[in-house]
mmCIF file of C-alpha atoms in Angstrom:
data_model
loop_
_atom_site.group_PDB
_atom_site.id
_atom_site.type_symbol
_atom_site.label_atom_id
_atom_site.label_comp_id
_atom_site.label_asym_id
_atom_site.label_seq_id
_atom_site.Cartn_x
_atom_site.Cartn_y
_atom_site.Cartn_z
ATOM 1 C CA MET L 1 -44.111 -16.148 -59.662
ATOM 2 C CA LYS L 2 -46.001 -19.149 -58.315
ATOM 3 C CA LEU L 3 -49.745 -18.668 -58.348
ATOM 4 C CA SER L 4 -50.049 -19.226 -54.622
ATOM 5 C CA ASN L 5 -47.325 -16.657 -53.879
ATOM 6 C CA PHE L 6 -49.044 -14.189 -56.133
ATOM 7 C CA PHE L 7 -52.304 -14.652 -54.259
ATOM 8 C CA LEU L 8 -50.565 -14.182 -50.917
ATOM 9 C CA PHE L 9 -48.911 -11.072 -52.221
ATOM 10 C CA SER L 10 -52.137 -9.617 -53.535
ATOM 11 C CA ILE L 11 -54.520 -10.585 -50.751
ATOM 12 C CA PHE L 12 -54.156 -7.279 -48.949
ATOM 13 C CA PHE L 13 -55.101 -5.276 -52.010
ATOM 14 C CA ILE L 14 -57.955 -7.541 -52.951
ATOM 15 C CA THR L 15 -59.353 -7.454 -49.438
ATOM 16 C CA GLY L 16 -59.172 -3.686 -49.403
ATOM 17 C CA PHE L 17 -60.877 -3.374 -52.747
ATOM 18 C CA LEU L 18 -63.533 -5.953 -52.321
ATOM 19 C CA TRP L 19 -64.584 -4.868 -48.900
ATOM 20 C CA SER L 20 -65.504 -1.591 -50.516
ATOM 21 C CA VAL L 21 -67.559 -3.174 -53.267
ATOM 22 C CA GLN L 22 -69.529 -4.921 -50.564
ATOM 23 C CA VAL L 23 -69.963 -1.836 -48.509
ATOM 24 C CA GLU L 24 -70.730 0.311 -51.504
ATOM 25 C CA GLY L 25 -72.986 -2.566 -52.353
ATOM 26 C CA SER L 26 -75.221 -1.883 -49.440
ATOM 27 C CA HIS L 27 -76.156 1.244 -51.279
ATOM 28 C CA HIS L 28 -79.451 2.256 -52.107
ATOM 29 C CA HIS L 29 -81.876 2.963 -54.632
ATOM 30 C CA HIS L 30 -84.719 4.602 -56.318
ATOM 31 C CA HIS L 31 -85.812 4.518 -59.740
ATOM 32 C CA HIS L 32 -86.199 6.622 -62.741
ATOM 33 C CA HIS L 33 -86.458 5.973 -66.353
ATOM 34 C CA HIS L 34 -85.376 7.854 -69.295
ATOM 35 C CA GLU L 35 -85.436 7.911 -73.026
ATOM 36 C CA HIS L 36 -82.115 8.774 -74.549
ATOM 37 C CA SER L 37 -82.298 11.091 -77.492
ATOM 38 C CA HIS L 38 -81.404 9.239 -80.651
ATOM 39 C CA ASN L 39 -79.989 10.525 -83.828
ATOM 40 C CA LYS L 40 -82.834 9.513 -86.168
ATOM 41 C CA LYS L 41 -80.640 8.419 -89.037
ATOM 42 C CA SER L 42 -78.380 6.204 -86.946
ATOM 43 C CA TYR L 43 -81.434 4.865 -85.137
ATOM 44 C CA LYS L 44 -82.979 3.755 -88.452
ATOM 45 C CA LYS L 45 -79.668 2.255 -89.476
ATOM 46 C CA ASP L 46 -79.534 0.341 -86.186
ATOM 47 C CA GLN L 47 -83.087 -0.925 -86.744
ATOM 48 C CA LYS L 48 -82.085 -2.163 -90.181
ATOM 49 C CA LYS L 49 -79.015 -3.856 -88.773
ATOM 50 C CA ARG L 50 -81.137 -5.676 -86.227
ATOM 51 C CA GLN L 51 -83.375 -7.045 -88.949
ATOM 52 C CA ILE L 52 -80.425 -8.145 -91.084
ATOM 53 C CA TYR L 53 -78.941 -10.124 -88.215
ATOM 54 C CA GLY L 54 -82.331 -11.633 -87.582
ATOM 55 C CA PHE L 55 -82.417 -11.301 -83.821
ATOM 56 C CA LYS L 56 -84.025 -8.216 -82.415
ATOM 57 C CA PRO L 57 -84.195 -8.332 -78.620
ATOM 58 C CA THR L 58 -87.332 -6.553 -77.477
ATOM 59 C CA LYS L 59 -86.668 -6.864 -73.742
ATOM 60 C CA LEU L 60 -83.710 -6.816 -71.390
ATOM 61 C CA PHE L 61 -83.532 -8.947 -68.230
ATOM 62 C CA VAL L 62 -80.672 -8.141 -65.871
ATOM 63 C CA PHE L 63 -79.140 -10.086 -62.957
ATOM 64 C CA GLY L 64 -76.140 -9.147 -60.850
ATOM 65 C CA ASP L 65 -74.690 -6.363 -58.749
ATOM 66 C CA SER L 66 -74.069 -2.613 -58.478
ATOM 67 C CA TYR L 67 -72.578 -2.338 -61.966
ATOM 68 C CA ALA L 68 -76.057 -3.101 -63.297
ATOM 69 C CA ASP L 69 -78.455 -2.185 -60.441
ATOM 70 C CA THR L 70 -80.810 0.697 -61.215
ATOM 71 C CA GLY L 71 -82.649 0.773 -57.883
ATOM 72 C CA ASN L 72 -83.191 -2.532 -56.085
ATOM 73 C CA ASN L 73 -81.311 -1.921 -52.826
ATOM 74 C CA GLY L 74 -83.279 -0.616 -49.835
ATOM 75 C CA LYS L 75 -83.367 3.149 -49.438
ATOM 76 C CA SER L 76 -82.332 3.014 -45.796
ATOM 77 C CA VAL L 77 -79.102 1.113 -46.396
ATOM 78 C CA ALA L 78 -77.591 1.996 -49.741
ATOM 79 C CA ASN L 79 -75.442 5.021 -50.568
ATOM 80 C CA SER L 80 -76.955 4.911 -54.039
ATOM 81 C CA TRP L 81 -80.036 6.557 -52.502
ATOM 82 C CA LYS L 82 -78.016 9.332 -50.881
ATOM 83 C CA GLN L 83 -76.740 12.637 -52.226
ATOM 84 C CA PRO L 84 -74.672 13.158 -54.371
ATOM 85 C CA TYR L 85 -75.505 9.919 -56.239
ATOM 86 C CA GLY L 86 -77.694 10.646 -59.284
ATOM 87 C CA VAL L 87 -76.555 14.275 -59.512
ATOM 88 C CA THR L 88 -76.026 14.065 -63.304
ATOM 89 C CA PHE L 89 -79.031 11.836 -64.049
ATOM 90 C CA PRO L 90 -81.827 12.012 -63.079
ATOM 91 C CA GLY L 91 -80.719 14.961 -60.908
ATOM 92 C CA LYS L 92 -81.295 13.220 -57.576
ATOM 93 C CA PRO L 93 -80.408 9.826 -56.056
ATOM 94 C CA SER L 94 -82.144 7.051 -57.999
ATOM 95 C CA GLY L 95 -80.570 3.884 -56.640
ATOM 96 C CA ARG L 96 -77.824 3.821 -59.251
ATOM 97 C CA PHE L 97 -74.268 3.520 -57.959
ATOM 98 C CA SER L 98 -73.051 6.459 -60.004
ATOM 99 C CA ASP L 99 -73.712 10.125 -60.675
ATOM 100 C CA GLY L 100 -75.968 8.999 -63.536
ATOM 101 C CA ARG L 101 -76.585 6.152 -65.958
ATOM 102 C CA VAL L 102 -74.937 2.746 -65.595
ATOM 103 C CA LEU L 103 -74.229 -0.292 -67.807
ATOM 104 C CA THR L 104 -77.880 -1.457 -67.887
ATOM 105 C CA ASP L 105 -79.065 1.933 -69.165
ATOM 106 C CA TYR L 106 -76.576 1.936 -72.032
ATOM 107 C CA LEU L 107 -77.305 -1.645 -73.000
ATOM 108 C CA ALA L 108 -81.042 -0.813 -73.094
ATOM 109 C CA LYS L 109 -80.285 2.231 -75.233
ATOM 110 C CA PHE L 110 -78.330 0.023 -77.624
ATOM 111 C CA LEU L 111 -81.318 -2.317 -77.967
ATOM 112 C CA GLY L 112 -83.668 0.625 -78.490
ATOM 113 C CA VAL L 113 -85.756 -0.133 -75.395
ATOM 114 C CA LYS L 114 -86.301 1.774 -72.176
ATOM 115 C CA SER L 115 -84.119 0.799 -69.234
ATOM 116 C CA PRO L 116 -85.889 -2.126 -67.537
ATOM 117 C CA ILE L 117 -87.781 -1.434 -64.331
ATOM 118 C CA PRO L 118 -86.034 -2.522 -61.097
ATOM 119 C CA TYR L 119 -87.770 -5.623 -59.727
ATOM 120 C CA ARG L 120 -88.436 -3.863 -56.425
ATOM 121 C CA TRP L 121 -90.538 -1.207 -58.157
ATOM 122 C CA MET L 122 -92.303 -3.237 -60.827
ATOM 123 C CA LYS L 123 -95.731 -3.135 -59.210
ATOM 124 C CA TYR L 124 -95.651 0.656 -59.476
ATOM 125 C CA ALA L 125 -95.020 0.665 -63.210
ATOM 126 C CA THR L 126 -96.565 -2.369 -64.843
ATOM 127 C CA ASN L 127 -96.548 -0.523 -68.179
ATOM 128 C CA ARG L 128 -92.754 -0.770 -68.085
ATOM 129 C CA LEU L 129 -92.740 -4.574 -67.949
ATOM 130 C CA ARG L 130 -92.711 -4.745 -71.735
ATOM 131 C CA TYR L 131 -89.051 -3.646 -71.656
ATOM 132 C CA GLY L 132 -87.991 -6.382 -69.222
ATOM 133 C CA VAL L 133 -86.993 -6.285 -65.537
ATOM 134 C CA ASN L 134 -83.756 -5.510 -63.715
ATOM 135 C CA PHE L 135 -83.159 -7.996 -60.858
ATOM 136 C CA ALA L 136 -79.608 -6.800 -60.008
ATOM 137 C CA TYR L 137 -78.892 -5.822 -56.383
ATOM 138 C CA GLY L 138 -75.778 -3.836 -55.445
ATOM 139 C CA GLY L 139 -73.322 -5.760 -53.270
ATOM 140 C CA THR L 140 -74.390 -9.246 -54.358
ATOM 141 C CA GLY L 141 -72.626 -12.117 -56.103
ATOM 142 C CA VAL L 142 -73.266 -15.633 -57.330
ATOM 143 C CA PHE L 143 -72.990 -16.780 -53.699
ATOM 144 C CA ASN L 144 -74.077 -14.966 -50.542
ATOM 145 C CA THR L 145 -71.906 -11.949 -49.787
ATOM 146 C CA LEU L 146 -71.673 -9.370 -47.015
ATOM 147 C CA ALA L 147 -74.697 -7.555 -48.460
ATOM 148 C CA PRO L 148 -77.971 -8.956 -47.070
ATOM 149 C CA GLU L 149 -79.543 -8.977 -50.523
ATOM 150 C CA PRO L 150 -80.631 -11.778 -52.902
ATOM 151 C CA ASN L 151 -77.769 -13.532 -54.692
ATOM 152 C CA MET L 152 -77.924 -14.287 -58.418
ATOM 153 C CA THR L 153 -79.622 -17.676 -57.936
ATOM 154 C CA THR L 154 -82.419 -16.010 -55.951
ATOM 155 C CA GLN L 155 -82.639 -13.228 -58.550
ATOM 156 C CA ILE L 156 -83.216 -15.893 -61.231
ATOM 157 C CA ASP L 157 -85.827 -17.490 -58.908
ATOM 158 C CA PHE L 158 -87.664 -14.121 -58.938
ATOM 159 C CA PHE L 159 -87.642 -14.181 -62.718
ATOM 160 C CA GLN L 160 -88.804 -17.790 -62.859
ATOM 161 C CA LYS L 161 -91.739 -16.909 -60.611
ATOM 162 C CA LEU L 162 -92.768 -14.134 -63.022
ATOM 163 C CA MET L 163 -92.784 -16.762 -65.780
ATOM 164 C CA ALA L 164 -94.813 -19.156 -63.595
ATOM 165 C CA ASP L 165 -97.277 -16.319 -62.958
ATOM 166 C CA SER L 166 -97.518 -15.750 -66.744
ATOM 167 C CA VAL L 167 -96.138 -12.220 -66.498
ATOM 168 C CA TYR L 168 -93.783 -13.363 -69.273
ATOM 169 C CA THR L 169 -94.260 -16.112 -71.852
ATOM 170 C CA LYS L 170 -91.648 -18.388 -73.399
ATOM 171 C CA ALA L 171 -91.920 -16.284 -76.576
ATOM 172 C CA ASP L 172 -91.102 -13.141 -74.542
ATOM 173 C CA VAL L 173 -88.054 -14.858 -73.117
ATOM 174 C CA GLN L 174 -86.851 -16.076 -76.510
ATOM 175 C CA SER L 175 -86.933 -12.544 -77.913
ATOM 176 C CA SER L 176 -84.998 -11.017 -74.989
ATOM 177 C CA LEU L 177 -81.398 -10.342 -74.067
ATOM 178 C CA PHE L 178 -80.251 -11.580 -70.648
ATOM 179 C CA LEU L 179 -77.375 -9.834 -68.881
ATOM 180 C CA LEU L 180 -75.443 -11.363 -65.968
ATOM 181 C CA SER L 181 -73.152 -8.850 -64.256
ATOM 182 C CA LEU L 182 -70.446 -10.009 -61.845
ATOM 183 C CA ALA L 183 -68.071 -7.321 -60.579
ATOM 184 C CA GLY L 184 -66.305 -9.197 -57.752
ATOM 185 C CA ASN L 185 -68.334 -9.116 -54.524
ATOM 186 C CA ASP L 186 -67.937 -12.870 -54.037
ATOM 187 C CA TYR L 187 -64.195 -12.388 -53.605
ATOM 188 C CA GLY L 188 -64.636 -9.678 -50.987
ATOM 189 C CA ALA L 189 -66.939 -11.923 -48.991
ATOM 190 C CA TYR L 190 -64.555 -14.864 -49.338
ATOM 191 C CA LEU L 191 -61.609 -12.933 -47.929
ATOM 192 C CA SER L 192 -63.650 -11.169 -45.232
ATOM 193 C CA ASN L 193 -64.926 -14.556 -44.057
ATOM 194 C CA GLY L 194 -61.393 -15.848 -43.540
ATOM 195 C CA GLY L 195 -60.768 -17.431 -46.951
ATOM 196 C CA THR L 196 -57.065 -18.009 -47.557
ATOM 197 C CA ALA L 197 -54.910 -16.834 -50.443
ATOM 198 C CA GLN L 198 -53.838 -20.412 -50.969
ATOM 199 C CA ASP L 199 -57.405 -21.529 -51.661
ATOM 200 C CA LEU L 200 -58.349 -18.502 -53.742
ATOM 201 C CA PRO L 201 -57.700 -20.122 -57.159
ATOM 202 C CA ALA L 202 -60.075 -22.953 -56.216
ATOM 203 C CA PHE L 203 -62.656 -20.406 -55.070
ATOM 204 C CA ILE L 204 -62.330 -18.431 -58.333
ATOM 205 C CA THR L 205 -63.074 -21.707 -60.134
ATOM 206 C CA ARG L 206 -66.187 -22.204 -57.984
ATOM 207 C CA VAL L 207 -67.404 -18.677 -58.734
ATOM 208 C CA VAL L 208 -66.988 -19.122 -62.492
ATOM 209 C CA ASN L 209 -68.645 -22.556 -62.344
ATOM 210 C CA GLN L 210 -71.654 -21.066 -60.545
ATOM 211 C CA LEU L 211 -71.856 -18.268 -63.083
ATOM 212 C CA VAL L 212 -71.950 -20.914 -65.831
ATOM 213 C CA ILE L 213 -74.715 -22.804 -63.979
ATOM 214 C CA ASN L 214 -76.691 -19.545 -63.926
ATOM 215 C CA MET L 215 -76.132 -19.010 -67.664
ATOM 216 C CA ARG L 216 -77.272 -22.557 -68.439
ATOM 217 C CA ARG L 217 -80.297 -22.042 -66.240
ATOM 218 C CA VAL L 218 -81.599 -18.935 -68.018
ATOM 219 C CA ASN L 219 -80.853 -20.623 -71.344
ATOM 220 C CA GLY L 220 -82.964 -23.575 -70.130
ATOM 221 C CA LEU L 221 -85.806 -21.128 -69.386
ATOM 222 C CA GLY L 222 -85.754 -20.161 -73.066
ATOM 223 C CA ALA L 223 -83.153 -17.362 -73.287
ATOM 224 C CA LYS L 224 -81.576 -17.333 -76.747
ATOM 225 C CA LYS L 225 -79.023 -14.620 -76.021
ATOM 226 C CA VAL L 226 -77.200 -14.539 -72.688
ATOM 227 C CA ALA L 227 -74.470 -11.949 -72.056
ATOM 228 C CA VAL L 228 -72.050 -12.155 -69.141
ATOM 229 C CA THR L 229 -69.496 -9.556 -68.055
ATOM 230 C CA THR L 230 -65.835 -10.255 -67.541
ATOM 231 C CA LEU L 231 -64.424 -8.956 -64.257
ATOM 232 C CA GLU L 232 -63.238 -5.386 -64.596
ATOM 233 C CA PRO L 233 -59.564 -4.709 -63.729
ATOM 234 C CA LEU L 234 -59.986 -4.735 -59.930
ATOM 235 C CA GLY L 235 -56.437 -3.453 -59.501
ATOM 236 C CA CYS L 236 -57.406 -0.228 -61.300
ATOM 237 C CA LEU L 237 -60.310 0.657 -59.027
ATOM 238 C CA PRO L 238 -59.666 3.708 -56.812
ATOM 239 C CA GLN L 239 -60.013 1.442 -53.777
ATOM 240 C CA SER L 240 -56.702 -0.126 -54.869
ATOM 241 C CA THR L 241 -54.982 2.828 -56.523
ATOM 242 C CA VAL L 242 -55.507 5.064 -53.477
ATOM 243 C CA PHE L 243 -52.357 3.382 -52.110
ATOM 244 C CA ASN L 244 -50.230 5.055 -54.774
ATOM 245 C CA SER L 245 -52.179 8.336 -55.005
ATOM 246 C CA PHE L 246 -54.238 7.084 -57.968
ATOM 247 C CA GLN L 247 -51.161 6.894 -60.185
ATOM 248 C CA GLN L 248 -51.185 3.289 -61.386
ATOM 249 C CA CYS L 249 -53.133 0.049 -61.318
ATOM 250 C CA ASN L 250 -52.136 -2.818 -59.064
ATOM 251 C CA ALA L 251 -50.816 -5.315 -61.608
ATOM 252 C CA THR L 252 -50.647 -8.179 -59.118
ATOM 253 C CA GLU L 253 -54.315 -7.899 -58.329
ATOM 254 C CA ASN L 254 -55.153 -7.892 -62.019
ATOM 255 C CA ILE L 255 -53.435 -11.287 -62.388
ATOM 256 C CA ALA L 256 -56.209 -12.763 -60.233
ATOM 257 C CA VAL L 257 -58.727 -11.039 -62.475
ATOM 258 C CA ASP L 258 -57.051 -12.564 -65.550
ATOM 259 C CA PHE L 259 -57.407 -16.001 -63.988
ATOM 260 C CA HIS L 260 -61.163 -15.476 -63.441
ATOM 261 C CA ASN L 261 -61.618 -14.076 -66.942
ATOM 262 C CA SER L 262 -59.688 -16.801 -68.742
ATOM 263 C CA LEU L 263 -61.764 -19.470 -66.978
ATOM 264 C CA LEU L 264 -64.907 -17.591 -67.994
ATOM 265 C CA GLN L 265 -63.811 -17.260 -71.650
ATOM 266 C CA GLN L 266 -63.132 -21.022 -71.807
ATOM 267 C CA ALA L 267 -66.471 -21.854 -70.177
ATOM 268 C CA VAL L 268 -68.438 -19.620 -72.559
ATOM 269 C CA ALA L 269 -66.686 -21.115 -75.610
ATOM 270 C CA LYS L 270 -67.614 -24.568 -74.305
ATOM 271 C CA LEU L 271 -71.248 -23.528 -73.751
ATOM 272 C CA ASN L 272 -71.465 -22.226 -77.306
ATOM 273 C CA ASN L 273 -70.077 -25.504 -78.685
ATOM 274 C CA GLU L 274 -72.627 -27.472 -76.696
ATOM 275 C CA THR L 275 -75.594 -25.339 -77.706
ATOM 276 C CA MET L 276 -74.735 -25.268 -81.421
ATOM 277 C CA GLY L 277 -75.206 -21.542 -81.709
ATOM 278 C CA SER L 278 -73.887 -18.364 -80.201
ATOM 279 C CA SER L 279 -76.401 -18.158 -77.397
ATOM 280 C CA PHE L 280 -73.724 -17.010 -74.941
ATOM 281 C CA MET L 281 -71.582 -13.926 -75.279
ATOM 282 C CA ILE L 282 -69.022 -12.065 -73.219
ATOM 283 C CA LEU L 283 -69.215 -8.340 -72.518
ATOM 284 C CA ASP L 284 -65.549 -7.697 -72.011
ATOM 285 C CA LEU L 285 -65.497 -5.060 -69.293
ATOM 286 C CA PHE L 286 -61.860 -5.855 -68.593
ATOM 287 C CA SER L 287 -60.628 -4.787 -72.015
ATOM 288 C CA SER L 288 -63.062 -1.878 -72.359
ATOM 289 C CA PHE L 289 -62.096 -0.449 -68.934
ATOM 290 C CA THR L 290 -58.415 -0.967 -69.746
ATOM 291 C CA THR L 291 -58.715 0.668 -73.174
ATOM 292 C CA VAL L 292 -60.469 3.751 -71.784
ATOM 293 C CA LEU L 293 -58.055 4.067 -68.826
ATOM 294 C CA ASP L 294 -54.969 3.669 -71.057
ATOM 295 C CA ARG L 295 -56.219 6.245 -73.545
ATOM 296 C CA LYS L 296 -57.458 8.512 -70.763
ATOM 297 C CA GLY L 297 -60.844 8.647 -72.423
ATOM 298 C CA VAL L 298 -62.328 8.223 -75.891
ATOM 299 C CA PRO L 299 -60.249 10.000 -78.543
ATOM 300 C CA GLY L 300 -62.158 12.891 -80.053
ATOM 301 C CA SER L 301 -64.959 12.918 -77.521
ATOM 302 C CA THR L 302 -64.172 12.314 -73.858
ATOM 303 C CA SER L 303 -61.052 13.048 -71.867
ATOM 304 C CA PHE L 304 -60.232 11.826 -68.343
ATOM 305 C CA GLU L 305 -57.033 13.559 -67.262
ATOM 306 C CA THR L 306 -56.531 11.564 -64.062
ATOM 307 C CA PRO L 307 -58.567 8.472 -64.910
ATOM 308 C CA LEU L 308 -57.798 6.508 -61.722
ATOM 309 C CA LYS L 309 -58.927 9.263 -59.358
ATOM 310 C CA PRO L 310 -62.584 9.177 -58.272
ATOM 311 C CA CYS L 311 -64.825 12.238 -58.526
ATOM 312 C CA CYS L 312 -66.493 11.647 -55.159
ATOM 313 C CA MET L 313 -64.526 10.526 -52.112
ATOM 314 C CA GLY L 314 -64.722 10.536 -48.329
ATOM 315 C CA ILE L 315 -62.566 13.075 -46.529
ATOM 316 C CA SER L 316 -60.868 10.202 -44.661
ATOM 317 C CA ASN L 317 -60.815 6.390 -44.613
ATOM 318 C CA ARG L 318 -63.782 6.420 -42.251
ATOM 319 C CA TYR L 319 -66.067 7.922 -44.875
ATOM 320 C CA SER L 320 -67.068 7.147 -48.425
ATOM 321 C CA CYS L 321 -68.935 9.111 -51.094
ATOM 322 C CA GLY L 322 -72.292 10.181 -49.638
ATOM 323 C CA GLY L 323 -71.123 9.775 -46.015
ATOM 324 C CA MET L 324 -72.283 12.158 -43.280
ATOM 325 C CA ASN L 325 -71.192 12.604 -39.677
ATOM 326 C CA GLU L 326 -73.468 12.525 -36.618
ATOM 327 C CA LYS L 327 -74.298 16.218 -37.135
ATOM 328 C CA GLY L 328 -75.447 15.531 -40.690
ATOM 329 C CA GLU L 329 -72.467 17.307 -42.226
ATOM 330 C CA LYS L 330 -71.038 16.079 -45.531
ATOM 331 C CA MET L 331 -67.911 14.020 -45.024
ATOM 332 C CA TYR L 332 -67.049 13.759 -48.716
ATOM 333 C CA THR L 333 -65.882 15.945 -51.596
ATOM 334 C CA VAL L 334 -67.144 15.965 -55.181
ATOM 335 C CA CYS L 335 -65.134 17.072 -58.208
ATOM 336 C CA ASN L 336 -66.287 20.121 -60.178
ATOM 337 C CA ASP L 337 -67.248 18.171 -63.274
ATOM 338 C CA PRO L 338 -68.188 14.478 -63.044
ATOM 339 C CA LYS L 339 -67.904 14.308 -66.845
ATOM 340 C CA SER L 340 -64.159 14.768 -66.498
ATOM 341 C CA ALA L 341 -63.792 11.716 -64.215
ATOM 342 C CA PHE L 342 -63.901 8.044 -65.190
ATOM 343 C CA PHE L 343 -64.622 6.827 -61.663
ATOM 344 C CA TRP L 344 -67.428 8.205 -59.528
ATOM 345 C CA ASP L 345 -66.504 6.593 -56.191
ATOM 346 C CA ARG L 346 -64.129 3.899 -54.942
ATOM 347 C CA VAL L 347 -65.422 1.213 -57.275
ATOM 348 C CA HIS L 348 -68.035 2.558 -59.697
ATOM 349 C CA PRO L 349 -67.615 4.535 -62.931
ATOM 350 C CA THR L 350 -69.310 7.866 -63.557
ATOM 351 C CA GLU L 351 -71.999 8.132 -66.231
ATOM 352 C CA ALA L 352 -69.256 9.499 -68.507
ATOM 353 C CA GLY L 353 -67.099 6.512 -67.557
ATOM 354 C CA TRP L 354 -69.875 4.041 -68.377
ATOM 355 C CA HIS L 355 -70.561 5.851 -71.639
ATOM 356 C CA ALA L 356 -66.891 5.532 -72.601
ATOM 357 C CA VAL L 357 -66.942 1.813 -71.688
ATOM 358 C CA TYR L 358 -70.130 1.377 -73.728
ATOM 359 C CA THR L 359 -68.476 3.140 -76.688
ATOM 360 C CA ALA L 360 -65.526 0.731 -76.447
ATOM 361 C CA LEU L 361 -67.927 -2.245 -76.292
ATOM 362 C CA LYS L 362 -70.314 -1.095 -79.010
ATOM 363 C CA SER L 363 -68.742 -2.544 -82.161
ATOM 364 C CA ASN L 364 -68.566 -5.928 -80.483
ATOM 365 C CA LEU L 365 -72.160 -5.705 -79.315
ATOM 366 C CA THR L 366 -73.523 -5.398 -82.845
ATOM 367 C CA GLN L 367 -71.578 -8.458 -83.945
ATOM 368 C CA LYS L 368 -72.679 -10.520 -80.984
ATOM 369 C CA ILE L 369 -76.248 -9.490 -80.270
ATOM 370 C CA PHE L 370 -77.745 -9.105 -83.713
#
């Protein structure tokens, strides 16, 4: 199938999906921190491993969207600040687009640091700055999107200002891990603003190029380790699979995702050649999502019987998870056990879903980060 035909064929699905990421993106936030309980033995082993590999990140700086946001969106606009978000952790809405912990929380756990404070709340918890800062805002992209929130360039500006104000030194930056999360909001904005299917491949190239500019920029500010996410399989998100009763992923849509991801893989390989060291790494959300969805969980620990079906959904197309009518009545349903669902809402995993993704990523993380 010619690329342009494929894009024409898939535009409807992509538009449907991405609109939701944007809208879900105007979700909201609050923030809470947590210490995960560690098995002492494995914790010591991890510490040892870090020393062997010679690079022990002591802070985590995060840029991106709702897959990484832990509370930067405004409380009045974002669903992430409404019930039933946060029902699993911390027990109330906390600005995370899930029932509980998200990618940032698990990455922090892996590093052995507390989840970094959302930028919006940093003045209320200056003692948390030693773990880094989370600049990610739900609904955003590398360019401006439908969410009236700071794009990734502006997020990096915020970080640069903290360096200029001596909140962080070059040494701090060199001993940190930087995460750039891009889950697809740029594509939703592109199509909503009248972008054509024909020009989509060129736009995907622009998005990846901008992501690379952002990676180079943080590297130029002193970052030694920069991680970037691949696009998750957009065709597997409930926003797409709702059209076939959550039975199967939209393969056509995932071809577009493959195009984005292959460009990103090439660009990161090139960056690593230029910088004479593995400063840049890929967190392959595409393969980890796909692995967990195909296996319907993590063998021996977690099982998702209907992995494409979200736990929380609006009672009709007019409503999404967390939606209320004019009378203040709930216009959504929530499954009995969020731990049994991979997806929380139309685009975001549950805490259990993120944990399964993290488990699939973990072996790679040790190789790449330490």
